[in-house]
Short mmCIF file of C-alpha atoms in Angstrom, two decimals:
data_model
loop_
_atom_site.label_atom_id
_atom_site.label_comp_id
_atom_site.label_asym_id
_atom_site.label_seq_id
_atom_site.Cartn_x
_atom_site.Cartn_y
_atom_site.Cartn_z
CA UNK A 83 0.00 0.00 0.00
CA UNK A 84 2.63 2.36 0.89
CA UNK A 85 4.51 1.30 -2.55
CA UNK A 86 0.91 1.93 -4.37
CA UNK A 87 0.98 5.61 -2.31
CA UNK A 88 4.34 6.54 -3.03
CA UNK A 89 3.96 5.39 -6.99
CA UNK A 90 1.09 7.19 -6.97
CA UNK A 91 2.26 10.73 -5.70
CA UNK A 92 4.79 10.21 -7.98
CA UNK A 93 2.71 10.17 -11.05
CA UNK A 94 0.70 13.23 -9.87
CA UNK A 95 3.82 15.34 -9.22
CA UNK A 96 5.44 14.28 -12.93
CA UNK A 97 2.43 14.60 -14.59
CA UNK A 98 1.28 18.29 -13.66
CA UNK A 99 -1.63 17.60 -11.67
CA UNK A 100 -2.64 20.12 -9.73
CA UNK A 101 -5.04 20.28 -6.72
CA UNK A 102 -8.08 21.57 -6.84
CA UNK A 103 -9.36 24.43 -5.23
CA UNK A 104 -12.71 26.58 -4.19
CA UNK A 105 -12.43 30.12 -4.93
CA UNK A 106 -15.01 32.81 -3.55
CA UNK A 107 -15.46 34.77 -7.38
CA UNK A 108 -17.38 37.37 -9.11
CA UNK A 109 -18.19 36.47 -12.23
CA UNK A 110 -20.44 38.20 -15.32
CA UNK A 111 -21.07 37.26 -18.86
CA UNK A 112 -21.44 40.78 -19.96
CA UNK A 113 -20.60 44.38 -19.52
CA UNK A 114 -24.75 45.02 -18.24
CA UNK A 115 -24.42 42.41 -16.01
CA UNK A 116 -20.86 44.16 -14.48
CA UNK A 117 -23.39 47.62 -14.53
CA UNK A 118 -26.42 45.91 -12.94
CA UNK A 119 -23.81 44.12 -9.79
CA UNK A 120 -22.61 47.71 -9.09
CA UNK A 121 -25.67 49.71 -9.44
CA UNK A 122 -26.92 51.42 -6.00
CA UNK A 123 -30.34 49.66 -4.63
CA UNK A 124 -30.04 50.21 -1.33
CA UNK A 125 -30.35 46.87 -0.56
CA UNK A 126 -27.11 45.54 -2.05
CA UNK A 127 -24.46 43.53 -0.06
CA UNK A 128 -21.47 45.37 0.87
CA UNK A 129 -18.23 44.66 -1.26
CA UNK A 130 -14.90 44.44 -0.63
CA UNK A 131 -12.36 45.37 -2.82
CA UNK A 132 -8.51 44.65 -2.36
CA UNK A 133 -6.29 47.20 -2.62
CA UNK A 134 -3.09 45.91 -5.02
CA UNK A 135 -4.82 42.50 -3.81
CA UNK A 136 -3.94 42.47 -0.39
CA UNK A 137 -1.17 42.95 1.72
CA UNK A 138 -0.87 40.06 4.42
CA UNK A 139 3.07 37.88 5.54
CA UNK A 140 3.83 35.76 2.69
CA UNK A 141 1.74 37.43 -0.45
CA UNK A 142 3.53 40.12 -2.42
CA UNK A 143 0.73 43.08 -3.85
CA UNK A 144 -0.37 42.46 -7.40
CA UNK A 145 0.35 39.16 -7.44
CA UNK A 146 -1.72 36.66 -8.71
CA UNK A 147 -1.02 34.40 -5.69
CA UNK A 148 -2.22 37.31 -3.52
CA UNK A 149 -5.35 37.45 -5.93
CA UNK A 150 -6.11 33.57 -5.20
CA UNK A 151 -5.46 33.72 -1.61
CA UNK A 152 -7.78 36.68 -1.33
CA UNK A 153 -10.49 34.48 -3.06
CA UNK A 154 -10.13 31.60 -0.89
CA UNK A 155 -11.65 33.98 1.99
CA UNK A 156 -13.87 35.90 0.52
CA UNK A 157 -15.70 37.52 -2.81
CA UNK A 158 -13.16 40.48 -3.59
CA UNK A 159 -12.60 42.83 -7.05
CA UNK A 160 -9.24 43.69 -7.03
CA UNK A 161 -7.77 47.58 -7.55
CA UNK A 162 -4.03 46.69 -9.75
CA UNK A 163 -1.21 49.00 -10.96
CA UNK A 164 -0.14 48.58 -14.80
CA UNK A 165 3.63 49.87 -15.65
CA UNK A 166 5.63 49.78 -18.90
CA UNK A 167 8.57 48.14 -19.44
CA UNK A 168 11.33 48.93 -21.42
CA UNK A 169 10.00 46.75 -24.37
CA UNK A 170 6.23 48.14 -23.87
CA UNK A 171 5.04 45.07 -21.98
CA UNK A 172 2.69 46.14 -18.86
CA UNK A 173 3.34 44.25 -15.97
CA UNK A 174 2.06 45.24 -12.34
CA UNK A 175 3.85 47.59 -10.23
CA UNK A 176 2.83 50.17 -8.10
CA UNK A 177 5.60 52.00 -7.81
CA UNK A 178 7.86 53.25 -10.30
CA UNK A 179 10.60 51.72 -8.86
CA UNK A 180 11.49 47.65 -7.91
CA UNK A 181 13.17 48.34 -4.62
CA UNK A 182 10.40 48.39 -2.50
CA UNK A 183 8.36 45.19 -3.88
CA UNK A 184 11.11 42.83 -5.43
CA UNK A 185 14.52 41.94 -5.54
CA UNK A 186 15.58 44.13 -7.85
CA UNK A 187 16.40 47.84 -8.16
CA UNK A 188 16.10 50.96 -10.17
CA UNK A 189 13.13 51.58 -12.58
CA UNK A 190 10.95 49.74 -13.33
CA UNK A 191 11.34 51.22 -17.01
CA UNK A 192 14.76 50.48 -17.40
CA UNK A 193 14.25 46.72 -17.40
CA UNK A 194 13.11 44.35 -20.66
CA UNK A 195 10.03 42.03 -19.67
CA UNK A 196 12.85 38.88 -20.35
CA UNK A 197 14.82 40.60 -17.32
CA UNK A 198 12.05 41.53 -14.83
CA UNK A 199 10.68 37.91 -15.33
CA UNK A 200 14.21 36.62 -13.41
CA UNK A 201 13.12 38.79 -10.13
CA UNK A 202 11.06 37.79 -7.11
CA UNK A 203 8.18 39.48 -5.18
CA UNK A 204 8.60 40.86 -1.67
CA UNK A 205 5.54 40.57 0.99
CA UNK A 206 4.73 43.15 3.01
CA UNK A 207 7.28 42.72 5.28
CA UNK A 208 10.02 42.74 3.30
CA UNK A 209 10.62 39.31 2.79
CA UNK A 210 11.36 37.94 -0.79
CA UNK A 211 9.06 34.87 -1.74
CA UNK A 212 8.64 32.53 -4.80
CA UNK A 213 7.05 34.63 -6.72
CA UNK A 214 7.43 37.16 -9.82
CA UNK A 215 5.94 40.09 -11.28
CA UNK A 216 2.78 39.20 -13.99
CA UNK A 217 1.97 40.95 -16.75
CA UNK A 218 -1.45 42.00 -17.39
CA UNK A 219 -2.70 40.00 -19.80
CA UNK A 220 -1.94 37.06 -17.87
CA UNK A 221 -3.66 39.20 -15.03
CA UNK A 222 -6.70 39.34 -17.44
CA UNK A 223 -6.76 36.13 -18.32
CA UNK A 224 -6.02 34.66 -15.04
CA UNK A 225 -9.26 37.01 -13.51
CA UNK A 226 -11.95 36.45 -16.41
CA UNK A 227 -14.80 34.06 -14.53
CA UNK A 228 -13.55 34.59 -11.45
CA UNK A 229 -13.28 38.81 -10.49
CA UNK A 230 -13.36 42.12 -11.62
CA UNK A 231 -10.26 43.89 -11.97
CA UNK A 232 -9.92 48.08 -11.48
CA UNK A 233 -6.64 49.11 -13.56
CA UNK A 234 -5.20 52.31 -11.86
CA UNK A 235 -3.59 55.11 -13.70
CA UNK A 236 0.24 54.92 -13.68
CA UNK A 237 2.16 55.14 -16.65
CA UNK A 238 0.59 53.27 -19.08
CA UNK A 239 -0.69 55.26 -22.14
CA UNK A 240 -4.41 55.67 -22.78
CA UNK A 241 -4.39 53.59 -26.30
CA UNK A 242 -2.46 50.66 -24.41
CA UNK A 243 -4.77 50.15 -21.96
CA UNK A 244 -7.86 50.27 -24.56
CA UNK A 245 -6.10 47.88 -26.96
CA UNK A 246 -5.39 45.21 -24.37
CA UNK A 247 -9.03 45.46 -23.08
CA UNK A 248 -10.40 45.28 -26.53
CA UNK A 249 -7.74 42.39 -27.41
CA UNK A 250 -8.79 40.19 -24.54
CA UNK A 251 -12.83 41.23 -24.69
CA UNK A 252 -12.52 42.16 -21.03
CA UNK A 253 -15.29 44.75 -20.76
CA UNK A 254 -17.28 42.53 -18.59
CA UNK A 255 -14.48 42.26 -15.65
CA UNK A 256 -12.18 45.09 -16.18
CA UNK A 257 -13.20 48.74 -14.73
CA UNK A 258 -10.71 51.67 -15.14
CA UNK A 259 -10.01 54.22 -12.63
CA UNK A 260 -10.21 57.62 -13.57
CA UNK A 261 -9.68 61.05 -12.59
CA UNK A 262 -11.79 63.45 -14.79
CA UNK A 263 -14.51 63.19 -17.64
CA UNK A 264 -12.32 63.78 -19.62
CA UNK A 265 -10.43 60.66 -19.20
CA UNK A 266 -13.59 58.46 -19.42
CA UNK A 267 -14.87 60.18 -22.10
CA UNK A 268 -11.69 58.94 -23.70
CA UNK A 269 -12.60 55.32 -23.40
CA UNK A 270 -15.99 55.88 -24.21
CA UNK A 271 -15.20 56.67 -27.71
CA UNK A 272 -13.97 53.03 -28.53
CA UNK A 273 -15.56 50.98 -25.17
CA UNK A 274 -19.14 52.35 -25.04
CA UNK A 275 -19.41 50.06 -22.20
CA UNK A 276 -16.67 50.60 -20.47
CA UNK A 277 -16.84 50.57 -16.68
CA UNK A 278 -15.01 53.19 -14.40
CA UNK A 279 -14.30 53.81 -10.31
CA UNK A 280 -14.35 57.79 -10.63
CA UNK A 281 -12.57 60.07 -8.07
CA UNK A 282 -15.17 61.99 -7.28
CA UNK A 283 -14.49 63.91 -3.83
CA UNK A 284 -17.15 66.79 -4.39
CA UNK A 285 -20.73 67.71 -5.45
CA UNK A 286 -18.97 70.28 -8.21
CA UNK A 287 -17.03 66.72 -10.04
CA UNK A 288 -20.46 64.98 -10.02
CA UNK A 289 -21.96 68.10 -12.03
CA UNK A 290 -18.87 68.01 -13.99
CA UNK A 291 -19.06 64.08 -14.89
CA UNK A 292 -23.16 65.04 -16.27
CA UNK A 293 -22.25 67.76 -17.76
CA UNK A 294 -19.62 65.44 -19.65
CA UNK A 295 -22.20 63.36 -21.00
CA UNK A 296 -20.84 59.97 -18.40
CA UNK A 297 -23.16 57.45 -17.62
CA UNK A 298 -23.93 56.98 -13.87
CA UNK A 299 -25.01 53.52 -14.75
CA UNK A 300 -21.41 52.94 -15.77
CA UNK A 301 -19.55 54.34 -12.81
CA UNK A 302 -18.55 53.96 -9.00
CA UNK A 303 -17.26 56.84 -7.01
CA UNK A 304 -14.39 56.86 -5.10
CA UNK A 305 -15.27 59.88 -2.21
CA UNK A 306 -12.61 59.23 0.10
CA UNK A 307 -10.14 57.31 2.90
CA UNK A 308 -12.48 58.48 5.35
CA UNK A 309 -15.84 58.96 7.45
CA UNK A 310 -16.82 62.88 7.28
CA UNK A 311 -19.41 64.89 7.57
CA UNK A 312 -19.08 65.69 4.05
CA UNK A 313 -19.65 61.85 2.76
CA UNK A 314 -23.30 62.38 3.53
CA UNK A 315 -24.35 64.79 0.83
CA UNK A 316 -21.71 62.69 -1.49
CA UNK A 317 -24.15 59.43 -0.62
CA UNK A 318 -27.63 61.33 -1.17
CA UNK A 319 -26.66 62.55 -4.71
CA UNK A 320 -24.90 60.05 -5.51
CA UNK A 321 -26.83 57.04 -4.60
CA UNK A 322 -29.77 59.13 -5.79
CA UNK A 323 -28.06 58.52 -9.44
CA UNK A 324 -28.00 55.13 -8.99
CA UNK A 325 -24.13 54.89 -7.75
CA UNK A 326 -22.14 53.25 -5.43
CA UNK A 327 -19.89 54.98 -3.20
CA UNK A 328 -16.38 54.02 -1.80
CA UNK A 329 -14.17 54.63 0.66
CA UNK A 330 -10.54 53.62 0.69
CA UNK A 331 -9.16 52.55 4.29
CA UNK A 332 -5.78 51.97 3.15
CA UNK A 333 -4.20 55.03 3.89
CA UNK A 334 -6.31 55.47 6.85
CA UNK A 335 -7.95 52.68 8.86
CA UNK A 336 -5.52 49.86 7.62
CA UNK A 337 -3.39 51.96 9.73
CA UNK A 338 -5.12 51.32 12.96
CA UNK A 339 -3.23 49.05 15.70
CA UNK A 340 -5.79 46.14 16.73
CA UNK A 341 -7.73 43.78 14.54
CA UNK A 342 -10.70 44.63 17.03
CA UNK A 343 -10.19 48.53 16.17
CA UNK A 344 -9.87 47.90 12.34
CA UNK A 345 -12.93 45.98 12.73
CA UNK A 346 -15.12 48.65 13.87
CA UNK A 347 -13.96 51.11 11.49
CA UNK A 348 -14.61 48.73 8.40
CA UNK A 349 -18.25 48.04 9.77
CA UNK A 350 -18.73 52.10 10.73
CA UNK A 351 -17.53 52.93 6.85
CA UNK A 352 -20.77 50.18 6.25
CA UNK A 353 -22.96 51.96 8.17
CA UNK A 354 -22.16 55.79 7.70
CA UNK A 355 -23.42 54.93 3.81
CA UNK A 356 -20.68 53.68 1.74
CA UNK A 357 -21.16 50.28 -0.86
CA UNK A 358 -17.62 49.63 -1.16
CA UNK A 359 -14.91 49.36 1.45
CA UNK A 360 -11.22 49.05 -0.87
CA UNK A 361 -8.87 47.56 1.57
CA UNK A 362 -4.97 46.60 1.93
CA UNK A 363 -6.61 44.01 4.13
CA UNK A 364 -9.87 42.66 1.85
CA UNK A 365 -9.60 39.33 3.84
CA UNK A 366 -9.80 40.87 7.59
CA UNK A 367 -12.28 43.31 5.86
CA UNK A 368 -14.66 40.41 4.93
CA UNK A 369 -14.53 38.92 8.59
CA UNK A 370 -15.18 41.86 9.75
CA UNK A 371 -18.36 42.96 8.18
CA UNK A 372 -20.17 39.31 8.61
CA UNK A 373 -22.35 40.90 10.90
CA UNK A 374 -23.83 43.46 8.92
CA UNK A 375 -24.80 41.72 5.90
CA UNK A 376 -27.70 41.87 4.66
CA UNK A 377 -30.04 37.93 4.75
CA UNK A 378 -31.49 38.78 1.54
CA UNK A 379 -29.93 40.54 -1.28
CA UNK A 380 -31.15 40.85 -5.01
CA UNK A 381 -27.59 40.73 -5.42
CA UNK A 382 -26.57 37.52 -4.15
CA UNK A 383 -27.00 35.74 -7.28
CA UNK A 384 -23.63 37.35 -8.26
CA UNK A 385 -21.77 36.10 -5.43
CA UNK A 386 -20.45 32.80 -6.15
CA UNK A 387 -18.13 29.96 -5.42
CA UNK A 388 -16.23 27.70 -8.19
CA UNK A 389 -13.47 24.85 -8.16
CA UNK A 390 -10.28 25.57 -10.06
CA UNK A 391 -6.55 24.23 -10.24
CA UNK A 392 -4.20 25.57 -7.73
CA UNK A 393 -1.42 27.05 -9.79
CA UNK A 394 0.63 27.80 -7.26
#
């Protein structure tokens, strides 16, 4: 028996076989569908949203082992960082340089997508793991059927970022973050249905984004990293148009000591009006708000779970 065992592992290991595992996922056939999951009801279930996927010992950001470790906890869209290589490959990177998050050093511009694929990831704490920088269209492709991914604005032209949407027919699970009309507008003109998390921090953007012509029904508004006084009129005319709001805790309740004091500033973000909670710390996050989710939810046809192959 132990032969039979031993022969057996053997096979599995040579032969590529992977395990199989359940992944919490988000997952829409078409652009309306990604509209109608993040169109304001107010009955909707909150949503948690990783910021650069996480950022817990062991899991580099924007990673796609962070990604699938995320999902193993809990339903999560994921806000990512495309950079340019030397050679015009976008890989993910938050900053502009490689000291921080890998092995390496200098820009992250200076490097060929052959040389940046020789250098590791570092977690959060510093400590360099197994594993490397993706690009985004493996990003894309590793994400379609099982979350939405929110490309921020770093380097990456405009025309690059429409062309590898368009190339990969991601409209249904890729939003864009932007920071005027202006720049949706731009990706109007070949996406029509392009989805977008818009900075929006004041009633005088909201009037500028109608103005513009920008459909609400295609839109989320960031409003913040924090609970004010403010938020309130933010929620009534925004929510009023249809839209979620969120909040971004990673610059500012991340930050907080305790578990137990993060905790009750990711429910209080809940309950002072926002949809979306975007979090270094999407899995805590998750735990966190248990308590305040809703029993019934229109919306909880969306949430999901599916079996895949661990690839890492």
């Amino acid at each position: 028996m132990i032969r039979f065992i031993t022969a057996l592992f053997f096979i599995l290991l040579t032969t590529g076989v992977k395990a199989q595992q359940t992944l919490h996922v988000l997952a829409f056939k078409s652009p309306k569908e990604l509209h109608q999951f993040f169109r304001w009801t107010g009955k909707d279930i909150p949503i948690v949203s990783g910021h650069r996927g996480g950022m817990i010992k062991g899991f580099p950001e924007n990673s796609l082992a962070t990604f699938e470790n995320t999902l193993k906890h809990t339903p999560a869209f994921f806000e990512i960082d495309p950079r340019l290589t030397k050679d015009s490959v976008i890989v993910l990177m938050h900053d502009a340089t490689l000291d921080r998050t890998t092995n390496g050093t200098g820009k992250v511009g200076d490097y060929t997508w052959e040389e940046l694929k020789k250098l590791r990831l570092k977690d959060p704490e510093g400590n360099v793991t197994e594993h490397r920088i993706p690009t985004l269209a493996e990003t894309i492709e590793w994400a379609r059927g099982k979350t939405v991914l929110n490309l921020d604005k770093k380097d990456v032209p405009f025309p690059m970022i429409a062309d590898i949407i368009r190339k990969h027919k991601a409209e249904a699970f890729v939003m864009l973050t932007v920071h005027s009309p202006a720049e949706a507008a731009y990706y109007l003109k070949g996406h029509k249905n392009q989805m977008f998390s818009a900075h929006m921090l004041t009633p005088q953007v909201v009037a500028d984004y109608e103005k513009a012509g920008i459909p609400f029904s295609q839109l989320i508004a960031y409003i913040g990293p924090r609970i004010k006084p403010e938020n309130k009129e933010m929620y009534k005319l925004l929510n009023a148009k249809g839209v979620m709001c969120m909040i971004s805790s990673a610059p500012s309740y991340d930050k907080l000591k305790t578990p137990a004091e993060r905790a009750e500033a990711y429910r209080n973000v809940f309950a002072d009006g926002a949809s979306i909670l975007e979090s270094d710390l999407p899995i805590e996050t998750a735990e966190a708000i248990q308590s305040v989710l809703p029993a019934k939810s229109a919306k909880a046809v969306y949430f999901k779970k599916a079996t895949f192959s661990d690839r890492f």
